Amino acid sequence: MRRTRIGRWWYKFSRNPLSVVGLIIVVGVVFCAVFAPWVAPYPEHAGPYVNYREANQPPSLAHPFGTDIFGRDVLSRVFFAFRSSLLMGVVVLSIVVPVGVTLGLLAGYFKESWVDILIMRITDIFLSVPPLILALAITSVLKPNLTNAMIAVSVMWWPWYTRLVYGMATSLRNEYFVQSAELIGASKFHILFREILPNCVSTILTKMTLDMGWVILIGAALSFVGLGEQPPKPALGTMVADGAKYLPEYWWISVFPGLAIMLIVLGFNLLGDGIGDLFSLEEA
Amino acid sequence: MQDVLLDVQNLVVHFRVYGGYLKVLDGVTLQVRRQERVGLVGETGCGKTTTMKTIMGILPKPPGVVRGGRILFKGRDVLSMRPQELEHLRRSGISMIFQDPTAALNPVFTVGEQLEDAIRYALGRRDHASVREVALSALQSVALPDPPRILESYPVQLSGGMRQRVCIALALAYPKELLIADEPGTSLDVTIQDQILRLIHRLAEERKMAVILISHSLGVIREWTERVYVMYAGTIVEEAKTGELFARPLHPYTGALMRCVPKLTGTGIAEGIPGRIPDYFDPPAGCRFHPRCPHCMDICRQRKPQLFPVDENHRVACFLFGRNSRG
Amino acid sequence: MDELLVVEGLRKFFATSRGIVRAVQDVSFAIRPGETFGLVGESGSGKSTVAYTVMGMYRPSGGRILFRGQDITMPHARRPLALKKELQIVFQDPGSSLNPRRSIREILELPLRVHRLVDGRRLRERVEELLNIVELPPDYAEKYPRALGGGEKQMVAIARALATEPSLLVLDEPTSALDVSIQAKIINTLVRIQKERHLGYLFITHDLSLMRNIAHRVAIMYLGRIMELAPAQVFFERPLHPYTQMLLSSIPVISEEEERLKPAKIVSTGEIPSPVNLPPGCVFHPRCREAWEVCRREEPGMREVEVGHLVRCHLYGA
């Protein structure tokens, strides 16, 4: 058997079968979201579509997840809702990670200087406010829509990355390779972004994967209380909230979107664990 | 042989990795007689610790796989023992102390709690007072000052040397017939290491215990053992009475290793051994030392040499010293 | 003044939660070009602190460090780039001295780029030259540290230190994490490089046998002080300080010939006291079998008992 780098990665990753399950879920969800117009049985149901004759149908072959009170196919709406959920995760993380990581690097490398004190005290303040409440406060001040929901979640999320990277940077800066670079006379920029940062990447990636799930969950919570994507566009939280009024008779309207949220969070968590294994130092 | 305590025959241990196995131990054979102090010397990654973990029944499986060989302790096969029997073996037969005394002690419990636990485990249920008494005498036997205070201490409050002594007390709280000491005191200073080795020596004599001393340091082995096994890349390459080995090293590896040791005579250091320890995934055929050996012959590339007695106190696994390939 | 490095009355204290650690106290020595100055001692003796202070990794609490007569008693952040070029260090742990996420080429190019030593087109060539100096094949440039053995990593660390063509190399236990067969190769390479380039080495180790084979002059440290300083041959043939004698007599050796060179066996007793709570008088007196009343009371000073042979002990005082 030839040993390749990709093969080695797969060997480490797949030693835990749950990681593979996570990967399959995530790939599946992403696929359904990206190709929703083609995969969804009734793509037009994602918009302002009404057909009362088909309303409140229980799950059937034609409508595997049933239909809602407007007669829209729940499965199709779930697929389209994946889009806003994933978009939320991707946008939030691409704002939060560069900001949080940079601040964490600076604070960790200049430990015990005013830079550290300033950054970390601000971080502490943000971390001490319950995240959902902060996000609710921000979105209720701004107009409730997907963009503002993303801004709100971003504001509360960056300190976690600052904390994470701060911890790593404070220990990495004492490593001999960092000391060597300093003694050679390398610039601070080089030391922060070329020596320290590359050693944090694996942990950051693992956390990002886990966080995709959590950000989507928070996004769903916000849309559940009406502070996310606005109707008629589908959002998982809104769907659960709307359907909840018709429980338990028309249970499928809220249960299937709820299960979809669970599936996404579970998928990203399992995948995150697998990515953690991939980067673990243990030799294979 | 009546007085053989531990008899390891042709032990083969592999480790499962991506795409195959690391063939780490390739037929390790060694014996320890009662009350004998045996040295096992070899460089990092030669399989010393794997050998000892297999003997103790603490080889992690997976990834470890025992592919062949026998380990007899007092005539009983360790490899086929059930978990309770293995536990009994570790409780009253063999003990092991490790190189890093800090990692061997739990930082959140006091020395007393850990020591008393070990004693209770070894002796079965006993009343508190008598367990404490055994604990105190165990600390006394390793020459720790003020045992009652040490019992109350947490590991972090002790120096490296004291921690190593506590580990020895833990290992020997109940009488044992064999002590495996894996690089004791290597992480400590020479003067402290010297004290630890002297302590092990004294305890072994007092308790009529056999010792396997594992070390990468030829000097330590020369000073504290009676017989030596030299290990290279998962095989025993030479075995001799200690004095004999240092006076007349036969295997090219042993000789080269001795020349690399810096001497107090200040006569300079030899050039080292070319190449590096083989890749266990795909080890060289024949003698595992052949790619680095200046005396390599054709046969060395094809056949694995067996330990061959040069005289009654000296055996060597090398084709330079006889045609031992039939063995 | 042909000294490369002069250290005068160096002191370094650390404030800790348990009190002030007097890591280095009144350390003075000098290193000439082309010379290996050995600093031996057990853990906690302060030998690495001396090295790190010389490198500017710590700010000294007192004393002076002169490089070619120029005062460099400041942290490295305030030292000019041209000075950093002259002083380089090789650390003990080859595992952590190379960034695992950077290729050997990137690691070796860093000093060349920072100091603008060669122009872009010659970088590649120069990296190969550096690898050649430490006897590694050119294709190692594309490897990552994890693919290298411990000895090879240390060779790369040496090549990196040599990249700026320094005149003084601090070697902080460069081989103590390695096997003797690998140590032998590294030591021989270091000796050859020193001869070729007339480098000064500050060589730190706890291994006296190794010191015997590499150092021109040796100083032994105990609890932050130099206890004895002498040319290597004198140091090993006529050790004067009881601590030197005790240490020498407890090292394990591998031949009868060496056994005869060791002082009569002095059974080592006691442990190194905590540097927070130093014993009064001579810091070694609790472990010293020669100690008498004055040793408990008064700290001995450094005395030159013969040319170039200094001892800190009341036994050799007026």
Coordinates of C-alpha atoms in Angstrom, one line a residue, chain B:
Chain B
M1 CA 17.7 -23.2 35.0
Q2 CA 16.1 -23.0 38.4
D3 CA 17.2 -19.5 39.3
V4 CA 15.9 -17.7 36.2
L5 CA 13.3 -15.2 37.3
L6 CA 12.4 -13.6 34.0
D7 CA 12.9 -15.2 30.7
V8 CA 12.0 -13.3 27.5
Q9 CA 12.2 -15.3 24.4
N10 CA 12.2 -13.9 20.9
L11 CA 9.7 -11.1 21.6
V12 CA 8.3 -9.5 18.5
V13 CA 6.1 -6.4 19.0
H14 CA 4.7 -4.2 16.2
F15 CA 2.7 -1.1 16.3
R16 CA -0.3 -0.5 13.9
V17 CA 0.0 2.7 11.9
Y18 CA -1.4 4.1 8.7
G19 CA -0.6 1.7 5.9
G20 CA 1.0 -1.0 7.9
Y21 CA 3.0 -1.7 11.0
L22 CA 6.1 -0.3 12.8
K23 CA 8.2 -3.4 13.4
V24 CA 9.7 -2.2 16.6
L25 CA 10.8 -5.3 18.5
D26 CA 12.4 -7.9 16.3
G27 CA 13.1 -10.9 18.5
V28 CA 14.2 -9.6 21.9
T29 CA 15.7 -12.3 24.1
L30 CA 16.8 -11.7 27.6
Q31 CA 17.0 -13.4 31.0
V32 CA 17.2 -12.1 34.5
R33 CA 18.2 -14.4 37.4
R34 CA 17.1 -14.0 41.0
Q35 CA 18.8 -11.1 42.7
E36 CA 20.7 -10.2 39.6
R37 CA 21.3 -6.6 38.4
V38 CA 20.9 -6.5 34.7
G39 CA 21.5 -3.5 32.4
L40 CA 19.7 -2.8 29.2
V41 CA 21.5 -0.1 27.2
G42 CA 20.6 1.5 23.9
E43 CA 19.8 4.8 22.3
T44 CA 16.5 6.6 22.0
G45 CA 13.9 4.7 20.1
C46 CA 15.7 1.3 20.3
G47 CA 12.8 -0.3 22.0
K48 CA 13.9 -0.5 25.6
T49 CA 10.8 0.9 27.0
T50 CA 8.5 -1.1 24.7
T51 CA 10.2 -4.2 25.9
M52 CA 9.6 -3.4 29.5
K53 CA 6.0 -2.3 29.0
T54 CA 5.3 -5.6 27.3
I55 CA 6.8 -7.4 30.2
M56 CA 4.7 -5.4 32.6
G57 CA 1.6 -6.1 30.5
I58 CA 1.1 -2.3 30.1
L59 CA 1.7 -2.1 26.3
P60 CA -1.1 -0.1 24.9
K61 CA -3.1 -2.4 22.5
P62 CA -3.9 -1.0 20.0
P63 CA -1.7 0.2 18.5
G64 CA 0.7 -2.4 20.0
V65 CA 0.5 -6.0 18.8
V66 CA 2.6 -8.8 20.2
R67 CA 3.5 -10.9 17.1
G68 CA 5.5 -13.6 18.7
G69 CA 7.7 -14.7 21.6
R70 CA 7.2 -15.7 25.2
I71 CA 7.7 -13.8 28.5
L72 CA 8.0 -16.2 31.4
F73 CA 8.1 -14.8 34.9
K74 CA 8.9 -17.6 37.4
G75 CA 7.9 -20.0 34.7
R76 CA 4.5 -18.5 34.1
D77 CA 3.6 -17.0 30.7
V78 CA 2.9 -13.3 31.2
L79 CA 1.5 -12.8 27.6
S80 CA -1.3 -15.3 28.2
M81 CA -2.3 -14.0 31.7
R82 CA -5.8 -12.8 32.4
P83 CA -6.2 -9.2 33.7
Q84 CA -6.5 -10.3 37.3
E85 CA -3.4 -12.4 37.1
L86 CA -1.5 -9.4 35.5
E87 CA -2.7 -7.3 38.3
H88 CA -1.4 -9.8 40.8
L89 CA 1.9 -9.9 39.0
R90 CA 2.3 -6.1 39.2
R91 CA 1.1 -6.1 42.8
S92 CA 3.5 -8.7 44.1
G93 CA 6.0 -9.7 41.4
I94 CA 7.3 -6.8 39.3
S95 CA 7.4 -3.1 39.8
M96 CA 8.5 -0.4 37.4
I97 CA 9.8 3.1 38.0
F98 CA 9.8 5.6 35.2
Q99 CA 12.2 8.3 34.0
D100 CA 9.9 11.2 34.8
P101 CA 8.9 11.1 38.5
T102 CA 6.7 14.2 38.0
A103 CA 4.5 12.4 35.5
A104 CA 4.2 9.3 37.7
L105 CA 2.7 11.2 40.6
N106 CA -0.8 12.7 40.6
P107 CA -0.4 16.4 41.4
V108 CA -3.8 16.8 43.1
F109 CA -3.2 14.1 45.8
T110 CA -0.7 14.2 48.7
V111 CA 2.1 11.8 48.7
G112 CA 0.5 10.1 51.7
E113 CA -2.8 9.5 49.9
Q114 CA -1.1 8.0 46.9
L115 CA 1.2 5.9 48.9
E116 CA -1.5 4.6 51.2
D117 CA -3.7 3.8 48.2
A118 CA -0.9 1.8 46.7
I119 CA -0.4 -0.1 50.0
R120 CA -4.1 -0.8 50.5
Y121 CA -4.2 -2.0 46.9
A122 CA -1.2 -4.3 47.5
L123 CA -2.2 -5.6 50.9
G124 CA -6.0 -5.7 50.5
R125 CA -8.2 -4.0 53.1
R126 CA -6.3 -2.9 56.2
D127 CA -7.0 -0.5 59.0
H128 CA -5.8 3.0 58.6
A129 CA -3.1 3.0 61.3
S130 CA -1.3 0.0 59.9
V131 CA -1.4 1.3 56.4
R132 CA 0.1 4.6 57.6
E133 CA 2.8 2.7 59.4
V134 CA 3.8 0.8 56.2
A135 CA 3.7 4.1 54.3
L136 CA 6.1 5.7 56.8
S137 CA 8.5 2.9 56.8
A138 CA 8.4 2.9 53.0
L139 CA 9.4 6.5 53.0
Q140 CA 12.1 5.8 55.6
S141 CA 13.5 3.0 53.4
V142 CA 14.1 5.4 50.6
A143 CA 16.0 7.7 52.9
L144 CA 13.6 10.6 52.8
P145 CA 14.0 13.0 55.6
D146 CA 11.0 13.6 57.9
P147 CA 8.5 11.0 56.5
P148 CA 5.4 12.4 58.4
R149 CA 5.9 15.7 56.7
I150 CA 6.4 14.2 53.3
L151 CA 3.2 12.2 53.6
E152 CA 1.3 15.5 53.9
S153 CA 3.1 17.1 51.0
Y154 CA 1.9 17.4 47.4
P155 CA 4.3 16.3 44.7
V156 CA 5.0 19.9 43.6
Q157 CA 6.3 20.7 47.0
L158 CA 9.1 18.2 46.6
S159 CA 12.3 18.4 44.6
G160 CA 12.9 16.2 41.6
G161 CA 15.2 13.9 43.6
M162 CA 12.6 13.6 46.4
R163 CA 9.9 12.8 43.9
Q164 CA 12.0 10.1 42.4
R165 CA 12.4 8.6 45.9
V166 CA 8.7 8.8 46.4
C167 CA 8.2 6.8 43.2
I168 CA 10.6 4.2 44.4
A169 CA 8.8 4.0 47.7
L170 CA 5.5 3.6 45.8
A171 CA 6.9 0.9 43.6
L172 CA 8.4 -1.0 46.5
A173 CA 5.9 -0.4 49.3
Y174 CA 5.2 -4.1 49.1
P175 CA 8.0 -6.7 48.5
K176 CA 8.8 -7.4 44.9
E177 CA 11.0 -9.8 43.2
L178 CA 12.0 -7.7 40.2
L179 CA 12.3 -4.0 39.9
I180 CA 12.4 -2.4 36.4
A181 CA 14.1 1.0 36.6
D182 CA 13.6 2.9 33.4
E183 CA 16.3 5.7 33.2
P184 CA 16.0 6.5 36.9
G185 CA 17.3 10.0 37.7
T186 CA 18.2 10.7 34.0
S187 CA 16.3 14.0 34.2
L188 CA 18.0 14.9 37.4
D189 CA 21.5 16.2 38.1
V190 CA 24.5 13.8 38.3
T191 CA 24.9 14.1 42.0
I192 CA 21.2 13.4 42.6
Q193 CA 21.2 10.6 40.0
D194 CA 24.1 9.1 41.8
Q195 CA 22.2 9.1 45.0
I196 CA 19.1 7.5 43.4
L197 CA 21.1 4.7 41.8
R198 CA 22.9 4.1 45.1
L199 CA 19.5 3.8 46.8
I200 CA 18.2 1.3 44.2
H201 CA 21.3 -0.7 44.6
R202 CA 21.0 -0.8 48.4
L203 CA 17.3 -1.7 48.3
A204 CA 18.0 -4.5 45.8
E205 CA 20.6 -6.0 48.1
E206 CA 18.5 -5.7 51.3
R207 CA 15.4 -7.1 49.7
K208 CA 17.1 -9.7 47.6
M209 CA 15.4 -8.2 44.6
A210 CA 16.5 -8.5 40.9
V211 CA 16.8 -5.2 39.0
I212 CA 16.7 -4.3 35.3
L213 CA 18.3 -1.0 34.9
I214 CA 17.4 0.7 31.6
S215 CA 19.7 3.5 30.5
H216 CA 21.1 5.2 27.5
S217 CA 24.2 6.0 29.6
L218 CA 27.0 3.5 29.3
G219 CA 28.7 5.0 32.4
V220 CA 25.6 4.4 34.6
I221 CA 25.4 0.8 33.3
R222 CA 29.0 0.1 33.9
E223 CA 28.8 1.3 37.5
W224 CA 25.6 -0.3 38.6
T225 CA 25.0 -3.6 36.8
E226 CA 26.5 -7.1 36.7
R227 CA 25.4 -8.1 33.2
V228 CA 24.5 -6.0 30.2
Y229 CA 22.3 -6.4 27.2
V230 CA 23.0 -3.9 24.4
M231 CA 20.0 -3.1 22.3
Y232 CA 19.9 -1.7 18.8
A233 CA 16.8 -1.1 16.7
G234 CA 14.6 -3.7 18.5
T235 CA 17.2 -6.4 18.8
I236 CA 19.7 -7.5 21.4
V237 CA 23.1 -7.2 19.7
E238 CA 25.4 -8.1 22.5
E239 CA 25.2 -9.6 26.0
A240 CA 28.0 -9.9 28.5
K241 CA 29.2 -9.6 32.1
T242 CA 29.6 -5.9 32.6
G243 CA 33.3 -5.8 33.1
E244 CA 33.8 -8.1 30.1
L245 CA 31.7 -5.9 27.8
F246 CA 33.5 -2.7 28.7
A247 CA 36.9 -4.4 28.4
R248 CA 36.1 -6.1 25.1
P249 CA 33.1 -4.8 23.2
L250 CA 32.6 -7.1 20.2
H251 CA 29.6 -5.9 18.2
P252 CA 30.5 -3.0 15.9
Y253 CA 27.6 -1.0 17.3
T254 CA 28.8 -1.4 20.9
G255 CA 32.3 -0.4 20.0
A256 CA 31.1 2.6 18.0
L257 CA 28.8 3.7 20.8
M258 CA 31.7 3.5 23.3
R259 CA 33.9 5.6 21.2
C260 CA 31.2 8.3 21.0
V261 CA 31.1 8.7 24.7
P262 CA 33.1 11.8 25.8
K263 CA 36.0 10.6 28.0
L264 CA 37.5 12.3 31.0
T265 CA 40.9 11.7 29.4
G266 CA 40.1 14.5 27.0
T267 CA 41.3 12.6 24.0
G268 CA 38.5 14.0 21.8
I269 CA 35.3 12.4 20.6
A270 CA 35.0 9.9 17.7
E271 CA 33.1 10.9 14.6
G272 CA 29.9 9.3 15.7
I273 CA 28.0 6.6 13.9
P274 CA 27.0 7.5 10.4
G275 CA 23.3 7.4 9.4
R276 CA 20.5 7.1 11.9
I277 CA 18.3 4.5 13.6
P278 CA 16.3 2.7 10.9
D279 CA 12.7 3.5 9.9
Y280 CA 10.7 0.8 11.7
F281 CA 8.1 0.9 9.0
D282 CA 10.5 -0.5 6.6
P283 CA 13.5 -1.8 8.5
P284 CA 16.6 -3.1 6.7
A285 CA 16.6 -6.8 6.0
G286 CA 19.2 -9.0 7.6
C287 CA 21.1 -7.4 10.5
R288 CA 19.4 -4.2 11.3
F289 CA 22.7 -2.5 11.9
H290 CA 24.2 -3.3 8.5
P291 CA 23.5 0.0 6.7
R292 CA 25.6 1.8 9.4
C293 CA 28.2 -0.9 9.9
P294 CA 31.8 -0.4 8.6
H295 CA 32.3 -4.2 8.5
C296 CA 29.1 -5.0 6.6
M297 CA 29.3 -8.2 4.5
D298 CA 26.9 -9.8 2.0
I299 CA 25.5 -12.2 4.6
C300 CA 24.6 -9.2 6.8
R301 CA 22.2 -7.9 4.2
Q302 CA 20.4 -11.2 3.9
R303 CA 20.3 -12.9 7.2
K304 CA 19.5 -11.8 10.7
P305 CA 22.4 -12.9 13.0
Q306 CA 21.4 -14.7 16.2
L307 CA 23.1 -14.2 19.6
F308 CA 26.2 -16.4 19.4
P309 CA 28.3 -17.3 22.5
V310 CA 31.9 -16.2 22.1
D311 CA 32.6 -17.5 25.5
E312 CA 30.5 -18.4 28.5
N313 CA 30.1 -14.8 29.6
H314 CA 29.8 -13.1 26.3
R315 CA 27.3 -13.5 23.4
V316 CA 27.1 -11.4 20.3
A317 CA 24.7 -11.2 17.3
C318 CA 27.2 -10.5 14.5
F319 CA 28.4 -12.6 11.6
L320 CA 32.0 -11.4 12.2
F321 CA 32.2 -13.8 15.2
G322 CA 31.0 -17.0 13.6
R323 CA 28.5 -18.5 11.3
N324 CA 25.5 -18.5 13.6
S325 CA 22.9 -18.2 11.0
R326 CA 21.6 -21.7 11.7
G327 CA 20.4 -20.7 15.1

